[in-house]
GROMACS .gro file of C-alpha atoms in nm:
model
  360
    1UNK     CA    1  -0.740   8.904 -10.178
    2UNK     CA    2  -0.996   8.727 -10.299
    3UNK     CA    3  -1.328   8.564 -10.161
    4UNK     CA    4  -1.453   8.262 -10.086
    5UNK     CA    5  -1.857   8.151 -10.132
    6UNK     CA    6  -1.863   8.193  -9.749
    7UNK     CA    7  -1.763   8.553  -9.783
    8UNK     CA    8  -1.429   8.512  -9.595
    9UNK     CA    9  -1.099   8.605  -9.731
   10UNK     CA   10  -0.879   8.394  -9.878
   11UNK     CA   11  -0.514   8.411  -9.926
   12UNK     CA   12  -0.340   8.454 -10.289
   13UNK     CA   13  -0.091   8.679 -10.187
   14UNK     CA   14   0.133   8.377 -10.350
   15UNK     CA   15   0.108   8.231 -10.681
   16UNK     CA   16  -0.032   7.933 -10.753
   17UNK     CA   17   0.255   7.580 -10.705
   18UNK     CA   18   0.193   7.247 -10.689
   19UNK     CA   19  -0.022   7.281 -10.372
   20UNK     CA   20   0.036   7.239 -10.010
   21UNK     CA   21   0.266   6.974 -10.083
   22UNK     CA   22   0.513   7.226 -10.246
   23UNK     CA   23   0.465   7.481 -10.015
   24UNK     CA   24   0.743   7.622  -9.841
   25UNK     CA   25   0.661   7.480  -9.493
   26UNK     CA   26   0.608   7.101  -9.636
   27UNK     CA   27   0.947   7.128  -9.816
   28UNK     CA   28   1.132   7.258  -9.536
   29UNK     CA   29   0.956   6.968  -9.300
   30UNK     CA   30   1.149   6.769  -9.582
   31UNK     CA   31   1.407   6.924  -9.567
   32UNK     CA   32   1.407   7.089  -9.967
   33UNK     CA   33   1.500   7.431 -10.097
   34UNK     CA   34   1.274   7.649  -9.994
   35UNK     CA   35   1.253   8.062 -10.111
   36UNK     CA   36   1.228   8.174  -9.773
   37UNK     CA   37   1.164   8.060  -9.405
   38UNK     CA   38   0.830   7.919  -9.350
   39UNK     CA   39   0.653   8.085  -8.994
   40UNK     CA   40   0.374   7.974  -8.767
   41UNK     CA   41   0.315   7.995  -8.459
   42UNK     CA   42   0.164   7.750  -8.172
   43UNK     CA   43  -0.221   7.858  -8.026
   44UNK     CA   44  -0.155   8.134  -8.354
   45UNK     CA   45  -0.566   8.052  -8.351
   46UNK     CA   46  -0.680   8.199  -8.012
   47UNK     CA   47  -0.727   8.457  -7.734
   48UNK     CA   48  -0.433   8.685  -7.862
   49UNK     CA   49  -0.659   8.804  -8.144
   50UNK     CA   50  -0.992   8.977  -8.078
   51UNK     CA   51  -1.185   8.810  -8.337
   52UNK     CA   52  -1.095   8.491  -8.212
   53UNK     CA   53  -1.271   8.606  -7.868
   54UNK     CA   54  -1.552   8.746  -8.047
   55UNK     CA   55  -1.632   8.383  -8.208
   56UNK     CA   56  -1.609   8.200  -7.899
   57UNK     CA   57  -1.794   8.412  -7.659
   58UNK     CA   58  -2.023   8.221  -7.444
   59UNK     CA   59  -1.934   7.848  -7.583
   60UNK     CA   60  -1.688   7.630  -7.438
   61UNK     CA   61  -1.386   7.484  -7.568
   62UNK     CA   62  -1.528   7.155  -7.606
   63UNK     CA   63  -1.844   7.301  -7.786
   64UNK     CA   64  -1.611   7.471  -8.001
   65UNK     CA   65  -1.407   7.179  -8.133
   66UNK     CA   66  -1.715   6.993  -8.245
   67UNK     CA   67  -1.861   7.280  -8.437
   68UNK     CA   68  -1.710   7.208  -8.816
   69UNK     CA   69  -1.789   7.611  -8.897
   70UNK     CA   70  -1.637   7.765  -8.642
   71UNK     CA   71  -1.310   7.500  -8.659
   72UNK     CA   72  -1.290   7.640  -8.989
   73UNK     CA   73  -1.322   8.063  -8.914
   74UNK     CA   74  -1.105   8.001  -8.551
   75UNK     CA   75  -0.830   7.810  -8.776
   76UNK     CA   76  -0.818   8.056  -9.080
   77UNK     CA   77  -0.842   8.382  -8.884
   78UNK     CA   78  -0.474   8.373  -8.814
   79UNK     CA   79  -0.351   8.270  -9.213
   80UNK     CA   80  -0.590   8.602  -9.266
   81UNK     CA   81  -0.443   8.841  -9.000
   82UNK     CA   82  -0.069   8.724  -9.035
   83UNK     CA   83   0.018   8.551  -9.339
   84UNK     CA   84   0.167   8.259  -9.186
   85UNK     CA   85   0.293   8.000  -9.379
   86UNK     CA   86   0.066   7.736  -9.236
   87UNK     CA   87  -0.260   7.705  -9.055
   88UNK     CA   88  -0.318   7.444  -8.757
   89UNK     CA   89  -0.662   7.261  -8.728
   90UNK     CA   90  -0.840   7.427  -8.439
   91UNK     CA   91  -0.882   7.167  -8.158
   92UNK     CA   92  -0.786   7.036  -7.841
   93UNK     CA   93  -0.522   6.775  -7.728
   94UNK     CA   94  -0.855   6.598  -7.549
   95UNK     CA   95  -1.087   6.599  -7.812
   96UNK     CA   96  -1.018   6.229  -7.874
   97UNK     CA   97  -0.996   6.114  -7.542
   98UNK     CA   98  -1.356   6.265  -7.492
   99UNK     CA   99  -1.486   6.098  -7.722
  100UNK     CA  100  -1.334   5.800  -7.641
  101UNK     CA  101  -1.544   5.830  -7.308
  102UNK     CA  102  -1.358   5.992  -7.044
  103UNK     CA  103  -1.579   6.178  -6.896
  104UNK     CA  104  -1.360   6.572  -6.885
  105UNK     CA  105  -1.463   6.955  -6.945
  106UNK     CA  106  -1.199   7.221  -7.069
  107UNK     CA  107  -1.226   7.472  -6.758
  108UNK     CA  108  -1.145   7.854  -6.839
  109UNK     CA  109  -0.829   7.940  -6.649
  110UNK     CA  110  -0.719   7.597  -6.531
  111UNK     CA  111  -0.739   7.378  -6.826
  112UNK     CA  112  -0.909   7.007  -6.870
  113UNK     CA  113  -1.011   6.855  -6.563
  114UNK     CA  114  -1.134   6.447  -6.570
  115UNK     CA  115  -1.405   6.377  -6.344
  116UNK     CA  116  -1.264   6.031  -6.259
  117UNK     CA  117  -0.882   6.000  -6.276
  118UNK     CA  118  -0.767   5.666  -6.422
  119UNK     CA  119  -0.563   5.515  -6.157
  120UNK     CA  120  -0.627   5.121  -6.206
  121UNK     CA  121  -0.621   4.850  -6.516
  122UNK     CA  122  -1.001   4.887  -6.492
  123UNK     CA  123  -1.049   5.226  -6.530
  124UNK     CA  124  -0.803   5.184  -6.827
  125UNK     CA  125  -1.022   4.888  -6.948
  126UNK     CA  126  -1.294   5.132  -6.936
  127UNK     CA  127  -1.183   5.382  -7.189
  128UNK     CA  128  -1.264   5.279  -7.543
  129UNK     CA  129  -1.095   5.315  -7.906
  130UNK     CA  130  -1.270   5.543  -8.133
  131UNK     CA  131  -1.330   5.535  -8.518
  132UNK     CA  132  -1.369   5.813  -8.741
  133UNK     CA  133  -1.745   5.786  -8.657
  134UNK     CA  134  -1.664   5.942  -8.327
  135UNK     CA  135  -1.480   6.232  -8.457
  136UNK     CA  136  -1.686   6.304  -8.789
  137UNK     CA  137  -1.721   6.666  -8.700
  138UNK     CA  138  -1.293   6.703  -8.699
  139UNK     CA  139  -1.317   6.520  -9.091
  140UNK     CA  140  -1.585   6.747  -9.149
  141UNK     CA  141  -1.371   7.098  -9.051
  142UNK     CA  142  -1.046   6.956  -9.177
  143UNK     CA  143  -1.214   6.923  -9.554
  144UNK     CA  144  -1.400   7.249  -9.524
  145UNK     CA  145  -1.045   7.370  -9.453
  146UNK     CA  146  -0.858   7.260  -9.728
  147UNK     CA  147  -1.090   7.365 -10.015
  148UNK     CA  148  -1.071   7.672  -9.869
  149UNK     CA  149  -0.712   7.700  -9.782
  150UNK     CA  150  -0.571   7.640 -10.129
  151UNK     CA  151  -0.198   7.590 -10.167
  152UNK     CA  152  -0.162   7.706  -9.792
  153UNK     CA  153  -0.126   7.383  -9.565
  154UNK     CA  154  -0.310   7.304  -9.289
  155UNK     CA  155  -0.120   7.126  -8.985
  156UNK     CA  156  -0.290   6.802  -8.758
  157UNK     CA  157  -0.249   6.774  -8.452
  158UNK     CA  158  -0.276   6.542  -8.130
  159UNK     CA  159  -0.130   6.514  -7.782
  160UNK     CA  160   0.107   6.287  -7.722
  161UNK     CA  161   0.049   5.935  -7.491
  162UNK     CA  162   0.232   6.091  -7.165
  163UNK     CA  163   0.115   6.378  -7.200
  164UNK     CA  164  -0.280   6.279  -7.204
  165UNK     CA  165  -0.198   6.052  -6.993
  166UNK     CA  166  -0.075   6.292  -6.728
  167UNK     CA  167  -0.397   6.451  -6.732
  168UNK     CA  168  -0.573   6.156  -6.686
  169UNK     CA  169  -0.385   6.035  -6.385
  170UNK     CA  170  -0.379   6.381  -6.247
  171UNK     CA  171  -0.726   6.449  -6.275
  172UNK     CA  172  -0.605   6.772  -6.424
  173UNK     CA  173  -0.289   6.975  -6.469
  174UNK     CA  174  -0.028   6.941  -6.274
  175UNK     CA  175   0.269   7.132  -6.186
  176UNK     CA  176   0.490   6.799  -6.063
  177UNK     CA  177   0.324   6.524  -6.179
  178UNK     CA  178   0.338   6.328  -5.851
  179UNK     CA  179   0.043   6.074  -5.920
  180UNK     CA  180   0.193   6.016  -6.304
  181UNK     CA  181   0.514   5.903  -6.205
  182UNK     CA  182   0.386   5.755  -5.895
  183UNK     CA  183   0.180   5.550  -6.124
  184UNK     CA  184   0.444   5.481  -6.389
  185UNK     CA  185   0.722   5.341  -6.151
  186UNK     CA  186   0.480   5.155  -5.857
  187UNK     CA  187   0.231   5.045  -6.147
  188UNK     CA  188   0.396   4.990  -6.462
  189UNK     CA  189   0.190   4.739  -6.628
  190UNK     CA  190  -0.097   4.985  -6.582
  191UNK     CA  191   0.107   5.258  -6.686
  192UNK     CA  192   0.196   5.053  -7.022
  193UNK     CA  193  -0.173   4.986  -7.063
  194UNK     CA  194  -0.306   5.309  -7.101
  195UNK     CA  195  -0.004   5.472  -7.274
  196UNK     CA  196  -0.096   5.211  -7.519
  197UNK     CA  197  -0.454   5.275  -7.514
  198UNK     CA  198  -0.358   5.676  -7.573
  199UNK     CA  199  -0.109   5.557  -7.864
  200UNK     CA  200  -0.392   5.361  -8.036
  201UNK     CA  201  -0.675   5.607  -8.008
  202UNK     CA  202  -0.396   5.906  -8.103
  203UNK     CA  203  -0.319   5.737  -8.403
  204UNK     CA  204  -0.683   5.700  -8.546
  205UNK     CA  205  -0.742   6.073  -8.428
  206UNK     CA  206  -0.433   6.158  -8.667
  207UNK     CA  207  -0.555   5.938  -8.929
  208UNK     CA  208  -0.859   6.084  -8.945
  209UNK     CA  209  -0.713   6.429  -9.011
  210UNK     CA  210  -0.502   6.274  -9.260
  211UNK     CA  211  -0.750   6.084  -9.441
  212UNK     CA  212  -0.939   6.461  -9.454
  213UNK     CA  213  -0.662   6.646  -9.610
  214UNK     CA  214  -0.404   6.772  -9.359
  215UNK     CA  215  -0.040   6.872  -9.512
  216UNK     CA  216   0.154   6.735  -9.210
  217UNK     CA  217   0.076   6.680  -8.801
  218UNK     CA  218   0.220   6.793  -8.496
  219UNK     CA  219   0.235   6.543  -8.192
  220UNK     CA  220   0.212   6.776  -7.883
  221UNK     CA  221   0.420   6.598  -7.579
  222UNK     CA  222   0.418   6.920  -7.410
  223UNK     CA  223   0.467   6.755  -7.039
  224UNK     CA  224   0.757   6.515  -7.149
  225UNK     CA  225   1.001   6.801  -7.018
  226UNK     CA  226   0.919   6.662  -6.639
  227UNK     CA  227   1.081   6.357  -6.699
  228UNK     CA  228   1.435   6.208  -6.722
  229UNK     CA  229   1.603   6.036  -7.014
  230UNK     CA  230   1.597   5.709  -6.870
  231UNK     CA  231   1.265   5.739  -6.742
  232UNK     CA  232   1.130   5.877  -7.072
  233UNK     CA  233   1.325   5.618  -7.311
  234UNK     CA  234   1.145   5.289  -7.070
  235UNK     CA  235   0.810   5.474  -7.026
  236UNK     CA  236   0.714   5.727  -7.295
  237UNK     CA  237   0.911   5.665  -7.593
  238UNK     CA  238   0.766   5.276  -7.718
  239UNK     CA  239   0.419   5.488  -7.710
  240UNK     CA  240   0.483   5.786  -7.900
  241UNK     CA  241   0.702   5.583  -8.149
  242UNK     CA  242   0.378   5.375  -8.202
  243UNK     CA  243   0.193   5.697  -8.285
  244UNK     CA  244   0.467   5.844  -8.516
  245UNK     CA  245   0.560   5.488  -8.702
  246UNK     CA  246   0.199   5.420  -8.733
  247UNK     CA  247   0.141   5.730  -8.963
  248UNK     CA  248   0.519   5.616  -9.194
  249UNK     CA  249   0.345   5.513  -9.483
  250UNK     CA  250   0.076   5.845  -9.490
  251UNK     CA  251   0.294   6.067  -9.700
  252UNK     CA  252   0.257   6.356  -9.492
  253UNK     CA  253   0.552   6.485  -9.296
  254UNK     CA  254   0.521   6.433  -8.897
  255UNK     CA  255   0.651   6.663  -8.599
  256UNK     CA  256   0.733   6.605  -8.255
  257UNK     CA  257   0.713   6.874  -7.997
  258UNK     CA  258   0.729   6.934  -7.629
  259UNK     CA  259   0.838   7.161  -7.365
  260UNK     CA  260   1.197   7.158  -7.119
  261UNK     CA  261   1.325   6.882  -7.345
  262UNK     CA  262   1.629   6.965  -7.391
  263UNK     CA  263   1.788   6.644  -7.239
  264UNK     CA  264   1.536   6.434  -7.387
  265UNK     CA  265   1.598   6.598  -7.775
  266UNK     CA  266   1.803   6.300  -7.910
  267UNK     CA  267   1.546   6.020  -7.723
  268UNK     CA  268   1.256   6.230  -7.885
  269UNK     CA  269   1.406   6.222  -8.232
  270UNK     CA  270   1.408   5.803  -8.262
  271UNK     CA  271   1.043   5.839  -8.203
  272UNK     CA  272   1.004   5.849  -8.532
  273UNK     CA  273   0.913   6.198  -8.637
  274UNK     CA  274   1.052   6.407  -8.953
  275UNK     CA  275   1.070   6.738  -8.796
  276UNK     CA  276   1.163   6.825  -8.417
  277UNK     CA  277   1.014   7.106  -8.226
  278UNK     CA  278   1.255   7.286  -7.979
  279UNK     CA  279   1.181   7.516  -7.692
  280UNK     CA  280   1.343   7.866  -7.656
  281UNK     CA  281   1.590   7.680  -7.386
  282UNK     CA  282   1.838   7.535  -7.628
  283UNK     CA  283   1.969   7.714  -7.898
  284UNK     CA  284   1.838   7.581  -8.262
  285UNK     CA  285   2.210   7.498  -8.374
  286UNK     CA  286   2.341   7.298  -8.050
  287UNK     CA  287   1.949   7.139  -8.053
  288UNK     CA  288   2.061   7.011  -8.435
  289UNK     CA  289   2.300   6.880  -8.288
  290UNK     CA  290   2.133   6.662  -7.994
  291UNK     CA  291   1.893   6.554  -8.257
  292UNK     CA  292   2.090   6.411  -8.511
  293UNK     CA  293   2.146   6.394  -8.915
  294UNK     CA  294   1.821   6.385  -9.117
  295UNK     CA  295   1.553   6.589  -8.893
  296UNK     CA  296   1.417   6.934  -8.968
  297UNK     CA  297   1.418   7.185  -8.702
  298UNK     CA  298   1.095   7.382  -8.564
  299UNK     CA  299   1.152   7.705  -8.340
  300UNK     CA  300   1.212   7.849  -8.097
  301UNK     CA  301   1.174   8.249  -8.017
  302UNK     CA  302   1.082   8.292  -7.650
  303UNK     CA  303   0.721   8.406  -7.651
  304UNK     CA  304   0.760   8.630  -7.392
  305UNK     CA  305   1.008   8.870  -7.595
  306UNK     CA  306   0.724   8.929  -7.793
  307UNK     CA  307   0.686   9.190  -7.508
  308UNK     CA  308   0.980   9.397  -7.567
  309UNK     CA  309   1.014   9.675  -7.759
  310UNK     CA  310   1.056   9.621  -8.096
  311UNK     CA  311   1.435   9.673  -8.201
  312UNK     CA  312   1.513   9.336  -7.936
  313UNK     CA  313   1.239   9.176  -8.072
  314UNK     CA  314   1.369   9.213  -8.439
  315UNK     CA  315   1.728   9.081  -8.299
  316UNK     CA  316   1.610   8.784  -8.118
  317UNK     CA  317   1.401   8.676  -8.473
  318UNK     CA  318   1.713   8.708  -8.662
  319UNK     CA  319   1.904   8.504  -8.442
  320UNK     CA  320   1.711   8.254  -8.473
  321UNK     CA  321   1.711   8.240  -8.804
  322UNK     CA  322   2.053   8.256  -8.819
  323UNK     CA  323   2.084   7.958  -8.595
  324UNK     CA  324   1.807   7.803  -8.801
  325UNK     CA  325   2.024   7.819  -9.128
  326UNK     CA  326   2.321   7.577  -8.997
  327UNK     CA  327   2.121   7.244  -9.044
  328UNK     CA  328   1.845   7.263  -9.404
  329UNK     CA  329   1.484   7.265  -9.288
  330UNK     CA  330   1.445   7.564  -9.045
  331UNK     CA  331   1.042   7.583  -8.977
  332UNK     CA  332   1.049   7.945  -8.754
  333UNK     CA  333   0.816   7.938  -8.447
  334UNK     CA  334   0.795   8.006  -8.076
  335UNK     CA  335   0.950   7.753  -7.838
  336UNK     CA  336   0.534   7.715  -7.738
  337UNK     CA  337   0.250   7.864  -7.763
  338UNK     CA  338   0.135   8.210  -7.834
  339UNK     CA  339   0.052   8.412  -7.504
  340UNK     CA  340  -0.298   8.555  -7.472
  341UNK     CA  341  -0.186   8.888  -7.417
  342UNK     CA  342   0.008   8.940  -7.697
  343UNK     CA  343  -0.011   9.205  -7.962
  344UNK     CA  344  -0.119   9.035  -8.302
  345UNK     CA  345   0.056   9.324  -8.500
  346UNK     CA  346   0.354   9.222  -8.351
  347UNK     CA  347   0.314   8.862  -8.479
  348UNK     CA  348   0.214   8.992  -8.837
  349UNK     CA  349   0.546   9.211  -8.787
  350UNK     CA  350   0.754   8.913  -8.703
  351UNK     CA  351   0.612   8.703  -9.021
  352UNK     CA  352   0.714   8.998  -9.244
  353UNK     CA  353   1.071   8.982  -9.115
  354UNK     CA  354   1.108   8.622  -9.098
  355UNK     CA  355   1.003   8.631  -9.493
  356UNK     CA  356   1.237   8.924  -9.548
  357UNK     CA  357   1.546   8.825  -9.383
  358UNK     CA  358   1.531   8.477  -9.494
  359UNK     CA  359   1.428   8.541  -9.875
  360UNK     CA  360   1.686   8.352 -10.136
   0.00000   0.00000   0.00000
């Protein structure tokens, strides 16, 4: 290991390639030989690991994401602890729409909550673009980042349109997202509006992380999973396609990824993105399938078997990896996020064994 000016460890437990760009998780998102599986894992930066709770004691999620120095500790602690093949830019799928205006906090133990909900064209009216002026402190972290990170890549993110926008309409989460669809079948052309308003200030948040340095980015539509095709494929899809075709020409492969899509994994595909993320519902080789020719696969171990003892644990990761294998460009990682209570030596186990049963 070696160490960087800021006294924080670095990894070159790898040698030197041709940077991030030939690293094995970029050329599996494209779908190249690659000498082993590339691993990460979804919220791999947060409360499972105690040094993550240690930094963030006593400041807010919000505060957090606008603090370039501890974007850059929260988002390498995990490429430290685990060796994962890729790090993901500490944030929040509301960062942007805060500082487009909406007036929201991140509440512990029930998630972002919007003072006003948007429910009318005017309160759409009233949230504003940004530019990278607004978000300066995200450019900031991501370059920090990748002069630190080396030949390890570093993963953008945002949420996706129906996804922020379900907050927004919600006022909060929701379990059945009764005001959304409300909204987006008695209100459509206000529904359109702001889907489009998300799309255009998701796309400058991604560009901005682009512009800084990031390897590739993830477009979180974790709520799509409540809706039907048809209802997904006349109300979502134009919007997220607008995010993922708006970012064609930046070089830097793009992922899709949300939760209970299994019926929506074909509709989510001709959005646009390179790579598809799939849940821990559908198996990895039928979800190839639904997807269609020409898409890398991300997933898609249950996080909750990370609770098991280890032998099942060890079985389940090598299934997937065998299902993985049938299409090229397997990325290994949950089917969502990390769960606070889990052990981080069992995640640094599971990154050994993905490396070591998938090694050419």
């Amino acid at each position: 290991m070696s160490t960087t000016t800021a006294g924080n460890a670095a990894r070159d437990d790898k040698p030197t390639t041709g940077g991030p760009a030939d690293s094995p998780f970029v050329r599996a998102c494209r779908r190249e030989p690659v000498p082993h599986t590339p691993v990460w894992f979804m919220r791999q930066a947060g409360r499972s690991l105690p040094e993550y709770r240690e930094v963030r004691a006593g400041i807010g999620m919000l505060d957090s994401c606008r603090r370039p120095e501890l974007v850059r500790e929260i988002t390498l602690q995990p490429v430290r602890r685990h060796h994962v093949d890729a790090a993901i830019l500490f944030s929040d799928i509301v960062v942007p729409v805060a500082a487009a205006g909406v007036d929201l906090d991140i509440v512990p133990g029930t998630g972002p909550v919007v003072a006003e909900p948007v429910r009318t064209l005017a309160d759409v009216e009233r949230i504003r673009t940004i530019d990278p002026a607004d978000v300066s402190y995200v450019d900031e972290a991501v370059r920090m980042l990748v002069a630190e990170l080396g030949d390890t890549p570093l993963i953008g993110f945002a949420g996706a349109p129906f996804t922020l926008a379900s907050y927004l309409v919600e006022g909060g989460p929701s379990r059945n997202h009764v005001r959304t669809k409300a909204l987006m079948h008695g209100a459509p052309e206000v529904w359109h509006a702001l889907l489009a308003r998300l799309a255009e200030i998701t796309l400058a948040f991604l560009r901005v992380q682009i512009a800084a340095g990031v390897s590739a980015v993830q477009l979180f539509d974790s709520w799509a999973g409540a809706l039907s095709e048809a209802d997904y494929r006349r109300f979502v899809l134009p919007h997220s396609a607008a995010v993922l075709s708006g970012l064609a020409g930046a070089g830097v492969p793009r992922i899709h990824f949300g939760v209970g899509t299994a019926e929506l994994l074909g509709a989510m595909a001709e959005a646009g993105a390179d790579v598809v993320g799939v849940d821990w519902r559908t198996p990895l080789d039928a979800a190839t399938v639904r997807i269609g020719p020409g898409k890398a696969v991300q997933g898609n171990l249950d996080p909750a078997i990370l609770f098991a003892p280890w032998p099942v644990i060890e079985a389940e990761v090598r299934r997937v990896l065998a299902e993985g294998a049938k299409t090229p460009g397997h990325i290994f990682n949950l089917g969502h996020g990390v769960l606070p209570e889990t052990d981080p030596e069992v995640l640094t186990r599971v990154v050994a064994l993905v490396h070591e049963a998938s090694a050419s």
